[in-house]
DNA sequence: TAGATTGTTAATCGATTAACAATC
DNA sequence: TAGATTGTTAATCGATTAACAATC
């Protein structure tokens, strides 16, 4: 059954992946699926799927499997897709603009309501109906609008100060794109996207592959 | 000692993080560090640090600790920073341009040598001295230049076909930004960057936080 | 030498997988 | 009812942490 025993981060990190696969199944018009079939599609064990899902409740039915649409909606609910988080982007460079153009985020419950930049040349420009505003106006904006999440796309050296600034204004979630482990002394949830870490893992695997190929030749 | 017992992915994923912290220490002018001191900075146990490093060899010295510069260089070597991977970006939209502007990648051993897009309006434009070329010319380009890694910043629906196309041309590493688990029938290393998965984990944690706050009020 | 800190083995903890009774 | 497949407990596996002898 569901309720409150602490759910491990390993399980939580798999939820968006389940959500993606279920979305695909839905688009394929598949209405029911067994843990066994899903396991072969996802490349994980059926046991793990059942174990994971049972952290949150019994979504399946013996002898039948899982109803795709129901499971999709339940996982969406767990992930907070219905919560409709209000989001701002800080830093309207390429990365900020790229994120502003990701319409998929909206479907996942993240609504972009503002973009901020220090560069006054950009102020007034619109990206998908959302205006770029001056950083000077951010205090006023947040006091007038509920902002759940700030996506931080500012240069490395400014990131801690900007994070601190929006945290003081009551923003509860930060999505950090700078290559640092952002830590601020506030009651805030931080999720770091370490692009260069990911690239370096790719580099490691590639270097390892090249080494192996060289061995085989020799 | 070093050698060939398979190193777990959990360890490898921590290497870029060690590399970042060591780079910071170097910039602070710190020349030696103990696993204990590093553990308190990184928020992991000293035991894990020593265990991790010893997968690759004994980099430290009893009674002294680790030489920061030496350890930094060794981890860099393990990660392939010296290999100088040649990289191309496919898709010169906001995300592709954002990546093209990340000068940090170069310092980590990833050299951008080409950008490709289907949009002929973009062809000829330069980003940091690298020209945007037409997708039609990609076969010729790869046959003339060693390309280790392709960063895929193309729309979702085109991603598998583009991945397949460059894999056939001999590109051995793919960095995928589309929200799918890219799988292609070639001998290629794929690293997926699932931005929306990361954002949804943030959403989960935030939703959980809000639920807790509501409970406390009630 | 004495103190510090590694490298490494052993113990613990947590996550994954296997097994199977419950039940649709 | 018989067959299928879940929910859940138990077994296994791997990763993290603790401990300490080796040694700088």
Short mmCIF file of C-alpha atoms (C1' of nucleotides) in Angstrom, two decimals:
data_model
loop_
_atom_site.label_atom_id
_atom_site.label_comp_id
_atom_site.label_asym_id
_atom_site.label_seq_id
_atom_site.Cartn_x
_atom_site.Cartn_y
_atom_site.Cartn_z
CA UNK A 1 0.00 0.00 0.00
CA UNK A 2 1.01 3.64 -0.36
CA UNK A 3 1.54 5.97 2.63
CA UNK A 4 4.62 7.39 4.18
CA UNK A 5 7.63 5.16 4.37
CA UNK A 6 10.38 7.23 2.75
CA UNK A 7 10.73 6.47 -0.93
CA UNK A 8 14.27 6.16 -2.21
CA UNK A 9 15.64 8.63 -4.70
CA UNK A 10 16.51 5.74 -7.02
CA UNK A 11 12.82 4.96 -7.39
CA UNK A 12 11.83 8.60 -7.87
CA UNK A 13 14.38 9.07 -10.61
CA UNK A 14 12.82 6.19 -12.52
CA UNK A 15 9.32 7.67 -12.43
CA UNK A 16 9.78 10.14 -15.30
CA UNK A 17 11.07 7.26 -17.39
CA UNK A 18 8.00 5.16 -16.66
CA UNK A 19 5.93 8.21 -17.50
CA UNK A 20 7.62 8.53 -20.89
CA UNK A 21 7.15 4.87 -21.77
CA UNK A 22 3.51 4.96 -20.72
CA UNK A 23 2.98 8.07 -22.83
CA UNK A 24 4.45 6.19 -25.79
CA UNK A 25 2.18 3.21 -25.16
CA UNK A 26 -0.80 5.53 -24.97
CA UNK A 27 0.15 7.01 -28.33
CA UNK A 28 0.44 3.52 -29.75
CA UNK A 29 -3.12 2.85 -28.63
CA UNK A 30 -2.12 0.14 -26.17
CA UNK A 31 -4.58 0.01 -23.30
CA UNK A 32 -3.11 -2.61 -20.98
CA UNK A 33 0.36 -3.84 -20.20
CA UNK A 34 1.94 -6.42 -17.92
CA UNK A 35 5.08 -5.76 -15.91
CA UNK A 36 6.73 -8.45 -18.02
CA UNK A 37 5.97 -6.74 -21.33
CA UNK A 38 6.94 -3.32 -19.98
CA UNK A 39 10.16 -4.79 -18.60
CA UNK A 40 11.20 -6.06 -22.00
CA UNK A 41 10.49 -2.67 -23.58
CA UNK A 42 12.37 -0.73 -20.92
CA UNK A 43 15.22 -3.14 -20.33
CA UNK A 44 14.67 -3.51 -16.59
CA UNK A 45 13.24 -6.42 -14.61
CA UNK A 46 9.51 -6.95 -14.16
CA UNK A 47 10.24 -7.37 -10.48
CA UNK A 48 11.64 -3.89 -10.25
CA UNK A 49 8.66 -2.39 -12.01
CA UNK A 50 6.21 -4.04 -9.62
CA UNK A 51 8.37 -3.13 -6.64
CA UNK A 52 8.64 0.49 -7.77
CA UNK A 53 4.95 0.93 -8.45
CA UNK A 54 4.01 -0.65 -5.14
CA UNK A 55 5.85 2.11 -3.31
CA UNK A 56 2.91 4.29 -4.24
CA UNK A 57 0.01 1.86 -4.26
CA UNK A 58 -1.48 -1.09 -6.06
CA UNK A 59 -2.11 0.19 -9.53
CA UNK A 60 -2.44 -3.19 -11.20
CA UNK A 61 -4.76 -6.13 -11.20
CA UNK A 62 -3.78 -9.78 -10.87
CA UNK A 63 -4.21 -11.71 -14.07
CA UNK A 64 -4.66 -8.50 -16.07
CA UNK A 65 -1.67 -6.25 -15.63
CA UNK A 66 -1.83 -2.48 -15.61
CA UNK A 67 -4.24 -0.17 -17.38
CA UNK A 68 -1.94 2.13 -19.35
CA UNK A 69 -4.02 5.29 -19.13
CA UNK A 70 -4.73 4.87 -15.42
CA UNK A 71 -1.10 4.17 -14.59
CA UNK A 72 0.02 7.10 -16.72
CA UNK A 73 -2.28 9.42 -14.85
CA UNK A 74 -1.32 8.07 -11.45
CA UNK A 75 2.39 8.49 -12.09
CA UNK A 76 1.68 11.96 -13.44
CA UNK A 77 -0.15 12.75 -10.23
CA UNK A 78 2.75 11.46 -8.12
CA UNK A 79 5.17 13.60 -10.10
CA UNK A 80 3.03 16.66 -9.58
CA UNK A 81 2.01 17.16 -13.21
CA UNK A 82 -1.39 18.42 -11.99
CA UNK A 83 0.16 20.91 -9.59
CA UNK A 84 0.82 23.42 -12.38
CA UNK A 85 4.07 24.87 -11.14
CA UNK A 86 4.76 28.44 -12.15
CA UNK A 87 8.23 28.83 -13.57
CA UNK A 88 10.54 31.71 -14.40
CA UNK A 89 13.75 31.59 -16.40
CA UNK A 90 16.64 33.74 -15.32
CA UNK A 91 19.15 34.44 -18.03
CA UNK A 92 17.86 34.74 -21.60
CA UNK A 93 20.97 33.57 -23.39
CA UNK A 94 20.90 30.56 -25.67
CA UNK A 95 20.21 28.12 -22.86
CA UNK A 96 17.46 30.23 -21.35
CA UNK A 97 15.85 30.68 -24.74
CA UNK A 98 16.17 26.99 -25.48
CA UNK A 99 14.32 26.14 -22.28
CA UNK A 100 11.70 28.82 -22.98
CA UNK A 101 10.98 27.11 -26.28
CA UNK A 102 10.55 23.65 -24.76
CA UNK A 103 6.78 23.41 -25.04
CA UNK A 104 6.94 19.95 -23.52
CA UNK A 105 7.54 21.37 -20.06
CA UNK A 106 4.07 22.93 -20.16
CA UNK A 107 2.54 19.51 -20.77
CA UNK A 108 4.39 18.22 -17.72
CA UNK A 109 2.85 20.86 -15.48
CA UNK A 110 5.48 23.59 -15.67
CA UNK A 111 4.07 26.91 -16.83
CA UNK A 112 6.51 29.59 -17.91
CA UNK A 113 5.33 32.98 -16.65
CA UNK A 114 8.40 35.14 -16.96
CA UNK A 115 11.94 35.48 -18.31
CA UNK A 116 14.54 37.80 -16.83
CA UNK A 117 17.86 39.11 -18.03
CA UNK A 118 20.31 41.83 -17.06
CA UNK A 119 20.84 42.74 -20.71
CA UNK A 120 18.42 45.58 -21.37
CA UNK A 121 18.64 45.02 -25.13
CA UNK A 122 16.66 41.82 -24.64
CA UNK A 123 13.99 43.37 -22.43
CA UNK A 124 10.62 43.52 -24.13
CA UNK A 125 11.40 40.72 -26.55
CA UNK A 126 8.94 37.85 -26.40
CA UNK A 127 9.46 34.11 -26.51
CA UNK A 128 6.23 32.21 -27.03
CA UNK A 129 4.14 35.06 -25.60
CA UNK A 130 6.35 35.38 -22.55
CA UNK A 131 8.12 38.69 -22.22
CA UNK A 132 11.72 39.11 -21.24
CA UNK A 133 11.90 41.49 -18.28
CA UNK A 134 14.75 43.28 -16.57
CA UNK A 135 16.36 41.67 -13.56
CA UNK A 136 15.65 44.93 -11.75
CA UNK A 137 11.95 44.09 -11.82
CA UNK A 138 12.24 40.58 -10.43
CA UNK A 139 11.40 41.50 -6.83
CA UNK A 140 8.21 43.20 -7.92
CA UNK A 141 7.27 40.37 -10.26
CA UNK A 142 7.67 37.65 -7.66
CA UNK A 143 5.76 39.62 -5.07
CA UNK A 144 2.83 39.86 -7.49
CA UNK A 145 3.02 36.32 -8.96
CA UNK A 146 3.40 32.96 -7.30
CA UNK A 147 6.68 31.56 -8.60
CA UNK A 148 7.44 27.94 -7.71
CA UNK A 149 10.57 27.33 -9.72
CA UNK A 150 13.40 29.45 -11.11
CA UNK A 151 15.50 28.00 -13.89
CA UNK A 152 18.96 29.47 -13.53
CA UNK A 153 20.73 30.01 -16.84
CA UNK A 154 23.09 32.76 -15.79
CA UNK A 155 26.89 32.76 -16.03
CA UNK A 156 28.75 30.59 -13.54
CA UNK A 157 30.06 33.39 -11.35
CA UNK A 158 26.63 34.99 -10.88
CA UNK A 159 24.75 31.80 -10.07
CA UNK A 160 25.09 31.69 -6.27
CA UNK A 161 24.07 35.34 -5.86
CA UNK A 162 21.07 34.99 -8.18
CA UNK A 163 20.03 31.78 -6.41
CA UNK A 164 20.21 33.51 -3.08
CA UNK A 165 18.23 36.46 -4.36
CA UNK A 166 15.28 34.46 -5.65
CA UNK A 167 15.33 32.12 -2.63
CA UNK A 168 14.90 35.14 -0.35
CA UNK A 169 11.89 36.13 -2.44
CA UNK A 170 10.25 32.80 -1.65
CA UNK A 171 10.98 30.71 -4.73
CA UNK A 172 11.05 27.12 -3.46
CA UNK A 173 12.65 25.24 -6.36
CA UNK A 174 15.81 25.97 -8.31
CA UNK A 175 16.91 24.26 -11.49
CA UNK A 176 20.60 25.02 -11.82
CA UNK A 177 22.52 24.80 -15.10
CA UNK A 178 25.89 26.01 -13.85
CA UNK A 179 28.59 23.39 -13.33
CA UNK A 180 28.61 23.67 -9.55
CA UNK A 181 26.82 22.03 -6.66
CA UNK A 182 24.65 24.94 -5.70
CA UNK A 183 24.11 25.19 -1.97
CA UNK A 184 22.32 28.08 -0.33
CA UNK A 185 21.26 28.55 3.26
CA UNK A 186 17.55 28.52 2.59
CA UNK A 187 14.74 26.06 2.67
CA UNK A 188 14.84 25.45 -1.06
CA UNK A 189 14.93 22.41 -3.30
CA UNK A 190 17.75 22.45 -5.79
CA UNK A 191 18.14 20.22 -8.79
CA UNK A 192 21.45 20.50 -10.59
CA UNK A 193 21.80 19.76 -14.32
CA UNK A 194 25.43 18.99 -14.86
CA UNK A 195 25.76 18.91 -18.63
CA UNK A 196 29.53 18.75 -18.61
CA UNK A 197 29.48 15.89 -16.09
CA UNK A 198 27.25 13.95 -18.46
CA UNK A 199 29.55 14.73 -21.38
CA UNK A 200 32.58 13.62 -19.39
CA UNK A 201 30.95 10.29 -18.59
CA UNK A 202 30.47 9.90 -22.34
CA UNK A 203 34.13 10.81 -22.75
CA UNK A 204 35.16 8.16 -20.22
CA UNK A 205 33.16 5.45 -21.92
CA UNK A 206 34.51 6.44 -25.31
CA UNK A 207 38.11 6.53 -24.08
CA UNK A 208 37.57 3.07 -22.58
CA UNK A 209 36.15 1.81 -25.87
CA UNK A 210 39.10 3.19 -27.83
CA UNK A 211 41.51 1.55 -25.37
CA UNK A 212 39.81 -1.80 -25.82
CA UNK A 213 39.89 -1.52 -29.60
CA UNK A 214 43.60 -0.73 -29.48
CA UNK A 215 44.20 -3.81 -27.33
CA UNK A 216 42.38 -6.05 -29.76
CA UNK A 217 44.45 -4.76 -32.66
CA UNK A 218 47.70 -5.24 -30.74
CA UNK B 1 45.97 -0.93 -7.62
CA UNK B 2 44.60 -0.05 -11.03
CA UNK B 3 44.02 -2.67 -13.79
CA UNK B 4 40.95 -4.23 -15.17
CA UNK B 5 38.31 -5.27 -12.70
CA UNK B 6 35.15 -3.63 -14.07
CA UNK B 7 34.52 -0.26 -12.50
CA UNK B 8 30.94 0.45 -11.55
CA UNK B 9 29.00 3.21 -13.26
CA UNK B 10 28.28 4.75 -9.84
CA UNK B 11 31.98 5.42 -9.40
CA UNK B 12 32.43 6.77 -12.90
CA UNK B 13 29.56 9.20 -12.51
CA UNK B 14 31.28 10.66 -9.47
CA UNK B 15 34.55 11.32 -11.30
CA UNK B 16 33.48 14.56 -13.01
CA UNK B 17 32.34 15.81 -9.63
CA UNK B 18 35.76 15.08 -8.08
CA UNK B 19 37.30 16.79 -11.06
CA UNK B 20 35.22 19.92 -10.45
CA UNK B 21 36.10 20.09 -6.77
CA UNK B 22 39.78 19.56 -7.46
CA UNK B 23 39.67 22.31 -10.07
CA UNK B 24 38.16 24.63 -7.44
CA UNK B 25 40.86 23.68 -4.92
CA UNK B 26 43.52 24.37 -7.52
CA UNK B 27 42.03 27.80 -8.13
CA UNK B 28 42.06 28.42 -4.39
CA UNK B 29 45.77 27.65 -4.38
CA UNK B 30 45.39 24.58 -2.17
CA UNK B 31 48.14 22.10 -2.94
CA UNK B 32 47.27 19.09 -0.75
CA UNK B 33 44.08 17.65 0.63
CA UNK B 34 43.09 14.71 2.80
CA UNK B 35 40.14 12.49 2.04
CA UNK B 36 38.63 13.77 5.30
CA UNK B 37 38.81 17.43 4.30
CA UNK B 38 37.55 16.69 0.79
CA UNK B 39 34.71 14.64 2.23
CA UNK B 40 33.49 17.54 4.33
CA UNK B 41 33.58 19.85 1.31
CA UNK B 42 31.75 17.42 -0.96
CA UNK B 43 29.32 16.00 1.54
CA UNK B 44 30.30 12.38 1.03
CA UNK B 45 32.30 10.04 3.26
CA UNK B 46 36.09 9.97 3.29
CA UNK B 47 35.81 6.22 2.97
CA UNK B 48 33.98 6.53 -0.33
CA UNK B 49 36.56 8.94 -1.70
CA UNK B 50 39.44 6.60 -0.87
CA UNK B 51 37.49 3.62 -2.17
CA UNK B 52 36.64 5.41 -5.43
CA UNK B 53 40.16 6.63 -6.09
CA UNK B 54 41.63 3.23 -5.39
CA UNK B 55 39.66 1.77 -8.27
CA UNK B 56 42.18 3.50 -10.50
CA UNK B 57 45.34 3.40 -8.45
CA UNK B 58 46.99 4.73 -5.34
CA UNK B 59 47.12 8.47 -5.89
CA UNK B 60 47.71 9.43 -2.27
CA UNK B 61 50.35 9.08 0.35
CA UNK B 62 49.92 7.92 3.93
CA UNK B 63 50.26 10.67 6.44
CA UNK B 64 50.08 13.33 3.73
CA UNK B 65 46.88 12.97 1.75
CA UNK B 66 46.57 13.76 -1.94
CA UNK B 67 48.44 16.26 -4.04
CA UNK B 68 45.68 18.35 -5.60
CA UNK B 69 47.33 19.05 -8.92
CA UNK B 70 48.48 15.46 -9.42
CA UNK B 71 45.07 14.04 -8.52
CA UNK B 72 43.36 16.57 -10.79
CA UNK B 73 45.52 15.53 -13.70
CA UNK B 74 45.11 11.83 -13.03
CA UNK B 75 41.31 12.06 -12.90
CA UNK B 76 41.42 14.17 -16.05
CA UNK B 77 43.45 11.46 -17.71
CA UNK B 78 40.99 8.77 -16.62
CA UNK B 79 38.11 10.82 -18.01
CA UNK B 80 39.88 11.23 -21.33
CA UNK B 81 40.45 14.98 -21.11
CA UNK B 82 43.74 14.51 -22.96
CA UNK B 83 42.16 12.51 -25.74
CA UNK B 84 40.89 15.65 -27.49
CA UNK B 85 37.62 14.31 -28.81
CA UNK B 86 36.36 15.93 -31.99
CA UNK B 87 32.73 16.93 -31.70
CA UNK B 88 29.99 18.04 -34.05
CA UNK B 89 26.63 19.52 -33.15
CA UNK B 90 23.61 18.54 -35.17
CA UNK B 91 20.75 20.98 -35.00
CA UNK B 92 21.62 24.67 -34.63
CA UNK B 93 18.51 25.77 -32.77
CA UNK B 94 18.73 27.36 -29.36
CA UNK B 95 20.02 24.22 -27.69
CA UNK B 96 22.62 23.54 -30.37
CA UNK B 97 23.80 27.15 -30.22
CA UNK B 98 23.89 27.07 -26.43
CA UNK B 99 26.17 24.03 -26.52
CA UNK B 100 28.30 25.60 -29.24
CA UNK B 101 28.91 28.54 -26.93
CA UNK B 102 29.97 26.43 -23.95
CA UNK B 103 33.68 27.15 -24.06
CA UNK B 104 34.14 24.94 -21.01
CA UNK B 105 33.73 21.79 -23.10
CA UNK B 106 36.92 22.66 -24.96
CA UNK B 107 38.83 22.74 -21.66
CA UNK B 108 37.49 19.30 -20.89
CA UNK B 109 38.89 17.85 -24.10
CA UNK B 110 35.91 18.25 -26.44
CA UNK B 111 36.75 20.25 -29.55
CA UNK B 112 33.88 21.53 -31.66
CA UNK B 113 34.73 21.16 -35.33
CA UNK B 114 31.37 21.49 -37.05
CA UNK B 115 27.71 22.41 -36.70
CA UNK B 116 24.99 21.11 -38.98
CA UNK B 117 21.41 22.10 -39.65
CA UNK B 118 18.75 21.41 -42.26
CA UNK B 119 17.72 25.05 -42.26
CA UNK B 120 19.65 26.60 -45.15
CA UNK B 121 19.11 30.11 -43.74
CA UNK B 122 21.54 29.23 -40.95
CA UNK B 123 24.19 27.76 -43.24
CA UNK B 124 27.33 29.89 -43.36
CA UNK B 125 26.66 31.56 -40.02
CA UNK B 126 29.49 31.15 -37.55
CA UNK B 127 29.46 30.41 -33.84
CA UNK B 128 32.83 30.95 -32.22
CA UNK B 129 34.68 30.44 -35.53
CA UNK B 130 32.77 27.24 -36.28
CA UNK B 131 30.64 27.36 -39.35
CA UNK B 132 27.12 26.02 -39.59
CA UNK B 133 26.94 23.62 -42.53
CA UNK B 134 24.10 21.96 -44.36
CA UNK B 135 23.01 18.50 -43.28
CA UNK B 136 23.48 17.51 -46.91
CA UNK B 137 27.23 17.89 -46.47
CA UNK B 138 27.57 15.78 -43.34
CA UNK B 139 28.66 12.59 -45.13
CA UNK B 140 31.45 14.42 -46.87
CA UNK B 141 32.51 16.22 -43.71
CA UNK B 142 32.74 13.09 -41.59
CA UNK B 143 34.64 11.24 -44.29
CA UNK B 144 37.23 14.04 -44.28
CA UNK B 145 37.35 14.69 -40.53
CA UNK B 146 37.60 12.33 -37.58
CA UNK B 147 34.42 12.87 -35.59
CA UNK B 148 34.24 11.18 -32.19
CA UNK B 149 31.02 12.59 -30.82
CA UNK B 150 27.81 14.01 -32.28
CA UNK B 151 25.64 16.13 -30.04
CA UNK B 152 22.07 15.63 -31.17
CA UNK B 153 19.91 18.72 -30.77
CA UNK B 154 17.33 17.95 -33.43
CA UNK B 155 13.56 17.68 -32.99
CA UNK B 156 12.26 14.58 -31.22
CA UNK B 157 10.86 12.86 -34.29
CA UNK B 158 14.07 13.19 -36.30
CA UNK B 159 16.41 12.01 -33.58
CA UNK B 160 16.50 8.24 -34.29
CA UNK B 161 17.07 8.73 -38.03
CA UNK B 162 19.83 11.29 -37.49
CA UNK B 163 21.46 9.06 -34.88
CA UNK B 164 21.41 6.15 -37.27
CA UNK B 165 22.83 8.27 -40.07
CA UNK B 166 25.86 9.49 -38.14
CA UNK B 167 26.46 6.09 -36.53
CA UNK B 168 26.72 4.55 -40.00
CA UNK B 169 29.32 7.17 -40.83
CA UNK B 170 31.46 5.93 -37.94
CA UNK B 171 30.70 8.38 -35.16
CA UNK B 172 31.24 6.42 -31.94
CA UNK B 173 29.61 8.63 -29.32
CA UNK B 174 26.19 10.25 -29.26
CA UNK B 175 24.98 12.84 -26.78
CA UNK B 176 21.22 12.84 -27.05
CA UNK B 177 19.01 15.72 -25.92
CA UNK B 178 15.67 14.30 -27.04
CA UNK B 179 13.40 12.93 -24.31
CA UNK B 180 13.75 9.32 -25.41
CA UNK B 181 16.03 6.40 -24.64
CA UNK B 182 17.88 6.35 -27.90
CA UNK B 183 18.79 2.86 -29.02
CA UNK B 184 20.34 2.09 -32.36
CA UNK B 185 21.69 -1.14 -33.76
CA UNK B 186 25.28 -0.02 -33.96
CA UNK B 187 28.39 -0.23 -31.88
CA UNK B 188 27.96 3.24 -30.45
CA UNK B 189 28.04 4.78 -27.00
CA UNK B 190 25.00 6.84 -26.20
CA UNK B 191 24.60 9.23 -23.33
CA UNK B 192 21.11 10.60 -22.85
CA UNK B 193 20.48 14.01 -21.29
CA UNK B 194 16.93 13.90 -20.02
CA UNK B 195 16.23 17.49 -19.09
CA UNK B 196 12.53 16.97 -18.54
CA UNK B 197 13.22 13.93 -16.33
CA UNK B 198 15.42 16.11 -14.16
CA UNK B 199 12.76 18.81 -14.03
CA UNK B 200 10.11 16.25 -13.07
CA UNK B 201 12.23 15.00 -10.20
CA UNK B 202 12.37 18.61 -9.02
CA UNK B 203 8.59 18.74 -9.44
CA UNK B 204 8.19 15.60 -7.33
CA UNK B 205 10.34 16.95 -4.52
CA UNK B 206 8.53 20.26 -4.60
CA UNK B 207 5.09 18.63 -4.57
CA UNK B 208 6.24 16.53 -1.61
CA UNK B 209 7.45 19.64 0.18
CA UNK B 210 4.16 21.42 -0.39
CA UNK B 211 2.25 18.40 0.89
CA UNK B 212 4.32 18.36 4.05
CA UNK B 213 3.81 22.08 4.62
CA UNK B 214 0.06 21.63 4.23
CA UNK B 215 0.10 18.84 6.78
CA UNK B 216 1.94 20.97 9.31
CA UNK B 217 -0.57 23.77 8.89
CA UNK B 218 -3.52 21.40 9.26
"C1'" DT C 1 60.02 8.64 16.36
"C1'" DA C 2 55.03 10.07 16.71
"C1'" DG C 3 51.16 11.60 14.16
"C1'" DA C 4 48.56 11.54 10.26
"C1'" DT C 5 46.34 9.48 6.67
"C1'" DT C 6 46.26 6.26 3.14
"C1'" DG C 7 45.06 1.60 0.99
"C1'" DT C 8 42.38 -2.26 1.78
"C1'" DT C 9 39.67 -5.71 4.06
"C1'" DA C 10 35.51 -6.64 6.60
"C1'" DA C 11 30.82 -5.24 8.11
"C1'" DT C 12 26.72 -2.96 7.09
"C1'" DC C 13 23.30 -1.17 4.59
"C1'" DG C 14 20.20 -0.61 0.79
"C1'" DA C 15 18.62 -1.80 -3.67
"C1'" DT C 16 17.59 -5.32 -6.95
"C1'" DT C 17 15.97 -9.76 -8.12
"C1'" DA C 18 13.61 -14.10 -7.30
"C1'" DA C 19 9.85 -16.61 -5.65
"C1'" DC C 20 5.27 -17.52 -4.69
"C1'" DA C 21 0.81 -17.05 -2.43
"C1'" DA C 22 -3.15 -14.16 -3.37
"C1'" DT C 23 -6.54 -13.05 -6.58
"C1'" DC C 24 -8.49 -11.23 -10.73
"C1'" DT D 1 -12.51 -23.04 -13.22
"C1'" DA D 2 -7.76 -22.45 -15.19
"C1'" DG D 3 -4.40 -19.16 -16.52
"C1'" DA D 4 -2.23 -15.02 -15.89
"C1'" DT D 5 -0.15 -11.66 -13.35
"C1'" DT D 6 -0.04 -8.88 -9.47
"C1'" DG D 7 1.50 -7.59 -4.58
"C1'" DT D 8 4.70 -8.80 -1.27
"C1'" DT D 9 8.07 -11.36 1.31
"C1'" DA D 10 12.55 -13.48 1.22
"C1'" DA D 11 17.15 -14.05 -0.96
"C1'" DT D 12 20.79 -12.05 -3.37
"C1'" DC D 13 23.68 -8.79 -4.91
"C1'" DG D 14 26.28 -4.60 -4.98
"C1'" DA D 15 27.50 -0.31 -3.03
"C1'" DT D 16 28.66 2.29 0.98
"C1'" DT D 17 30.70 2.74 5.39
"C1'" DA D 18 33.69 1.34 9.19
"C1'" DA D 19 37.89 -0.27 10.87
"C1'" DC D 20 42.63 -0.80 11.06
"C1'" DA D 21 47.22 -2.33 9.64
"C1'" DA D 22 50.62 -0.32 6.59
"C1'" DT D 23 53.50 3.46 5.84
"C1'" DC D 24 54.76 8.10 4.76
#
